[in-house]
Coordinates of C-alpha atoms in Angstrom, one line a residue:
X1 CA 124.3 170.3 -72.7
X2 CA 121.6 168.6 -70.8
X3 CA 119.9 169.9 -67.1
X4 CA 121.2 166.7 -65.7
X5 CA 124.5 167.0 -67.4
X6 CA 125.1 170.9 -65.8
X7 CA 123.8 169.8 -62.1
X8 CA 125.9 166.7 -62.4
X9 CA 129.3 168.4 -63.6
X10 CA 130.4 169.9 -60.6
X11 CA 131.6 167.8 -57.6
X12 CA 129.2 168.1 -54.3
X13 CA 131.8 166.2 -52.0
X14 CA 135.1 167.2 -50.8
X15 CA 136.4 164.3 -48.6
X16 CA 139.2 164.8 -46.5
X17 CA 142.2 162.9 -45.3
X18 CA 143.0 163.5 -41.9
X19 CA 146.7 163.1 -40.5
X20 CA 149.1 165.5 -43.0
X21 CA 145.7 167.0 -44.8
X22 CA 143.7 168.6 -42.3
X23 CA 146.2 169.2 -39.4
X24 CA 150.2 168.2 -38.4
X25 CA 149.7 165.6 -36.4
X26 CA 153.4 163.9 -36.2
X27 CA 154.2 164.7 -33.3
X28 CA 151.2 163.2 -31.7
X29 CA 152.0 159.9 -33.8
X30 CA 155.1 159.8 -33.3
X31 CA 155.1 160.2 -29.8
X32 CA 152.8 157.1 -29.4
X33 CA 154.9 154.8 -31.8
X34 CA 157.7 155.6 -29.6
X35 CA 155.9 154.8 -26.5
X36 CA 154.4 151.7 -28.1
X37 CA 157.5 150.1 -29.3
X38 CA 159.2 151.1 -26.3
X39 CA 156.8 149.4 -24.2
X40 CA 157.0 146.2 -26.4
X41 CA 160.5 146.2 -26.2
X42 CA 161.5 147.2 -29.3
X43 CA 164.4 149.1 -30.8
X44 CA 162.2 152.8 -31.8
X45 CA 163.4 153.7 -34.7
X46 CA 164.9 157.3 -35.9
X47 CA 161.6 159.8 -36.7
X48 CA 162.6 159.9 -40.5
X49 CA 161.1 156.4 -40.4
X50 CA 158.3 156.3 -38.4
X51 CA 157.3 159.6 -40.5
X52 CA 156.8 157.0 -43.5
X53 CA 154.1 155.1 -41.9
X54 CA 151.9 157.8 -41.0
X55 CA 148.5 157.7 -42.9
X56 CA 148.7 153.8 -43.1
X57 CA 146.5 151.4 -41.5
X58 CA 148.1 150.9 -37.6
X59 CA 146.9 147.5 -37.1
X60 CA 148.5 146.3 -40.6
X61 CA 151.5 148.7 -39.8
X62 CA 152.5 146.9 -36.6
X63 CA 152.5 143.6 -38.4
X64 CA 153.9 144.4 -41.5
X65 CA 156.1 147.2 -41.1
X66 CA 157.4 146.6 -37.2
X67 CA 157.3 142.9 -37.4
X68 CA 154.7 142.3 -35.0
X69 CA 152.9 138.9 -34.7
X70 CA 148.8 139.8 -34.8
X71 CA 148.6 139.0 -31.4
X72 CA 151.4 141.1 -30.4
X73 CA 150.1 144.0 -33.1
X74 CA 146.9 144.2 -31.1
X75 CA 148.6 144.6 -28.0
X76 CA 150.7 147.7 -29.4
X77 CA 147.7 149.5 -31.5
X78 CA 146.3 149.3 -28.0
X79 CA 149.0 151.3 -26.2
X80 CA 149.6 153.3 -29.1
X81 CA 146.0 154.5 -28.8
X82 CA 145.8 154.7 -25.1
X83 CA 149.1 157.0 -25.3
X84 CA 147.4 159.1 -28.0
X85 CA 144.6 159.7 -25.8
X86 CA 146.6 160.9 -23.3
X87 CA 148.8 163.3 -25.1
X88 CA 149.0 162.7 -28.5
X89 CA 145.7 164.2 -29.1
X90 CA 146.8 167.2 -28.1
X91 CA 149.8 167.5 -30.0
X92 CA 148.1 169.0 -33.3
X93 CA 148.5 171.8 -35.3
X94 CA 145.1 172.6 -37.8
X95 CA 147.1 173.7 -40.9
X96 CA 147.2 177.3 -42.1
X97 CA 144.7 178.3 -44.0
X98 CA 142.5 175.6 -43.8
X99 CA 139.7 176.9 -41.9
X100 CA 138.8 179.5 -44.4
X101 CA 139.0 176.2 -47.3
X102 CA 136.1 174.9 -45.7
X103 CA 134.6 177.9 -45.3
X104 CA 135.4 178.8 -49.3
X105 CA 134.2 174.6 -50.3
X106 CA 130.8 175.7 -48.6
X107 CA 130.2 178.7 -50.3
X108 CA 130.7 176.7 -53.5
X109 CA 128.2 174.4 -52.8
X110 CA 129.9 171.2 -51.4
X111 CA 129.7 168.8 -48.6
X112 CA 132.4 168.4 -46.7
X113 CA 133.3 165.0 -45.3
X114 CA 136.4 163.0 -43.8
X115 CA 137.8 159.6 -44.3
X116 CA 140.6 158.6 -42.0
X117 CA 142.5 155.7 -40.7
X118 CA 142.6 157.5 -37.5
X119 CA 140.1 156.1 -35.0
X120 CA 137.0 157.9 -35.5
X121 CA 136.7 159.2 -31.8
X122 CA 139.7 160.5 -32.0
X123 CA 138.8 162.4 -35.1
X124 CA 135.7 163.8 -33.8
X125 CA 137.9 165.0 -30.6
X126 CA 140.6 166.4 -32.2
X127 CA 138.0 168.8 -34.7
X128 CA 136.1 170.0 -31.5
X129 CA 139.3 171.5 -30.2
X130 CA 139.8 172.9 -33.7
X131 CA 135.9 174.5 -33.2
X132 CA 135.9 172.4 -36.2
X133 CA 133.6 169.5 -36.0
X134 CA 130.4 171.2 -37.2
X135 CA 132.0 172.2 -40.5
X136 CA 131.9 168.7 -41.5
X137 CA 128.6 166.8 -42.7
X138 CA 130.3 163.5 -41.8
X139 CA 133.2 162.0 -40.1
X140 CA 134.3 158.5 -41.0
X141 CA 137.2 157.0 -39.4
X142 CA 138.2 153.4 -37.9
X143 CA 136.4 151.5 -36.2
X144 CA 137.3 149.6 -32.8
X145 CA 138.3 146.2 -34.7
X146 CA 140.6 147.9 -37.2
X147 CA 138.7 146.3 -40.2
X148 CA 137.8 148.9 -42.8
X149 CA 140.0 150.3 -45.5
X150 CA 140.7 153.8 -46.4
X151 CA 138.2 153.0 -49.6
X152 CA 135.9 151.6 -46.9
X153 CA 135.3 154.9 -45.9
X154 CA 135.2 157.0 -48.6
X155 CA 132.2 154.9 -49.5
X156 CA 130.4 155.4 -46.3
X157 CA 131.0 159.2 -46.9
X158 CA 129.6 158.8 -50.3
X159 CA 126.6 156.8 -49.0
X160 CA 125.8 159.3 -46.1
X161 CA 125.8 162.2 -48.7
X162 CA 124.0 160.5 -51.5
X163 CA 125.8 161.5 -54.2
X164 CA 127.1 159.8 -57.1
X165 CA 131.1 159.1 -57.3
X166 CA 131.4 161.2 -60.4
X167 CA 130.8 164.2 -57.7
X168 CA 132.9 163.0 -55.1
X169 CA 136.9 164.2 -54.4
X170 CA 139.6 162.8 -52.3
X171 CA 142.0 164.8 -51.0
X172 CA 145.2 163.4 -49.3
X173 CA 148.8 163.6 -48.7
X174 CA 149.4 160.0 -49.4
X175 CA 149.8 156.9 -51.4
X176 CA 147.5 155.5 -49.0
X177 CA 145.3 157.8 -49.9
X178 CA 145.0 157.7 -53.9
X179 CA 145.1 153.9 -54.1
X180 CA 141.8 154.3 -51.7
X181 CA 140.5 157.0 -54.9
X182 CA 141.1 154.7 -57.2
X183 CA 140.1 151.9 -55.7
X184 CA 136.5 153.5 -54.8
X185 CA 136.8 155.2 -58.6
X186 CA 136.5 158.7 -57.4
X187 CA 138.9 161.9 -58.4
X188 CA 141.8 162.8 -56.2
X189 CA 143.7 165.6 -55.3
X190 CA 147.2 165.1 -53.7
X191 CA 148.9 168.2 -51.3
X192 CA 152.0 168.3 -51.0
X193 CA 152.0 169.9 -47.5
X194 CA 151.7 167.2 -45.6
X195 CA 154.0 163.8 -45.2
X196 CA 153.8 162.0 -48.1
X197 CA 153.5 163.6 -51.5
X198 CA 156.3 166.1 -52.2
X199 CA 156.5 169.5 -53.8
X200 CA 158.1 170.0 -57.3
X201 CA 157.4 166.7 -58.0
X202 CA 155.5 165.6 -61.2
X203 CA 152.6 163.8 -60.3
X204 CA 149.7 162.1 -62.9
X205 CA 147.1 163.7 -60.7
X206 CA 146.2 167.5 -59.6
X207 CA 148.0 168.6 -56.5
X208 CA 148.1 171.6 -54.0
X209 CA 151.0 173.0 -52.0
X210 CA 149.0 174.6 -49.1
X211 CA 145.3 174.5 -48.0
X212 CA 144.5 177.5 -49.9
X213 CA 145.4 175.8 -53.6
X214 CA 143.0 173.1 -52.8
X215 CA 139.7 175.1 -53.5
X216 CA 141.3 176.3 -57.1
X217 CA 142.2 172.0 -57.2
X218 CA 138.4 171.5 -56.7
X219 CA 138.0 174.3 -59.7
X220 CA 140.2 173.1 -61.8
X221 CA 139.0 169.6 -61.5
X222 CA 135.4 170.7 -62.3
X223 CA 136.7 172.8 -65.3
X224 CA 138.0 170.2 -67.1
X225 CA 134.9 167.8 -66.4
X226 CA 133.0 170.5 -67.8
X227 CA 134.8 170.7 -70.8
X228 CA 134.9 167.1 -71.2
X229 CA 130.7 166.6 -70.9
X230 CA 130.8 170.1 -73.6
X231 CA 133.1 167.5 -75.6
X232 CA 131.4 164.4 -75.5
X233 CA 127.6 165.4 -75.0
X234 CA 127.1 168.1 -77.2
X235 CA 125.9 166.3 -80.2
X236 CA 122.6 165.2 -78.3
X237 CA 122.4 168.1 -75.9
X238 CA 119.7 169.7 -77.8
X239 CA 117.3 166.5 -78.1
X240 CA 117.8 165.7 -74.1
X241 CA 117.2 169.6 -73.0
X242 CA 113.8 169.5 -75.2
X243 CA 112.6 166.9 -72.8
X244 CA 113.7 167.6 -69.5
X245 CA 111.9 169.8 -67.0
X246 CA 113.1 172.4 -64.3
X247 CA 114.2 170.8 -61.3

């Protein structure tokens, strides 16, 4: 195996989802749905149903899920953010266990970044109250015109750290989340933890049941590229290590 092929095998960026990854956030979001669509004058619906949208884009929720003409949409992201402000921000929970992931993911070597849906400011708030926000080398989360994608994001991540995408991960709770992997050709793993993905559930991707499986996710996921380069580079290993220097 080639230099470049061992300091290329192992993934250098862990990138985080936010909302049913990091922390419980639900009853912060659900909260400010509730006041939202009650303030619009709509019917709320029961939680098991505002549960689904969490994780998804809230400007193209309110018009696609609630019904909301654009107009209307903006109007309702804007309470819906102003109530979260308020006291929906201070409705989370930092999951068990995660703390000492981060602290585990750094030890091995990796950046750690986010990529949320969740308005950046209110990212960056939420992980100072965690004592949090220094653990990460970047945040990236929506912007005020509720314009980029969740595979927006992971690529500003990837650009900030300068890595390739072969080195990158996405972890998420979320179908939101692993069409933004695939979509910005990174790996993924899912956690079942959180509101989306479900335990004892067969997935075609890697998943976690708590914050603590992730880092032997990360492992595993490294492994098998290993094996793979061992696989398909082996037969001109030999001539590229004869011409490469140390690094």
């Amino acid at each position: 195996m080639s230099l470049l092929q061992k300091r290329n095998m192992k993934s250098k960026l862990i990138i985080f989802d936010f909302d049913g990854t990091i922390a419980d956030t639900s009853p912060g979001i659900l909260d400010s749905h509730k006041f939202a669509l009650a303030r619009m004058g709509r019917i709320v619906p029961e939680e098991s149903e505002l549960l689904k949208v969490i994780g998804g884009q809230l400007l193209k929720t309110y018009i696609d899920v609630f019904k909301f003409d654009e107009q209307s949409a903006v109007e309702a992201v804007r309470i819906y953010r102003e109530r979260y402000a308020n006291v929906g921000i201070n409705l989370a929970n930092l999951y068990d266990g995660f703390e000492d992931l981060i602290i585990q993911l750094k030890n091995y070597g990796c950046n750690i970044g986010i990529a949320t849906l969740k308005a950046e400011r209110f990212a960056k708030e939420m992980l100072k109250k965690f004592n949090m926000l220094d653990k990460f080398d970047v945040v990236c989360g929506m912007d005020k015109c509720d314009s980029q994608t969740k595979t927006d994001l992971i690529e500003k991540c990837i650009e900030f750290c300068n890595v390739n995408k072969s080195q990158a991960i996405l972890v998420g709770d979320s179908s939101n989340d692993l069409k933004g992997a695939e979509a910005a050709g990174i790996r993924f793993i899912g956690v079942t933890y959180g509101f989306g993905f479900k335990k004892n559930v067969e997935y075609n991707f890697i998943t976690a049941d708590s914050p603590r499986e992730v880092y032997s996710a990360v492992q595993k996921i490294n492994n098998k590229q290993k094996e793979d380069i061992y696989e398909n580079g082996s037969v001109c290993s030999n001539q590229n290590e004869q011409r490469e220097t140390s690094w």
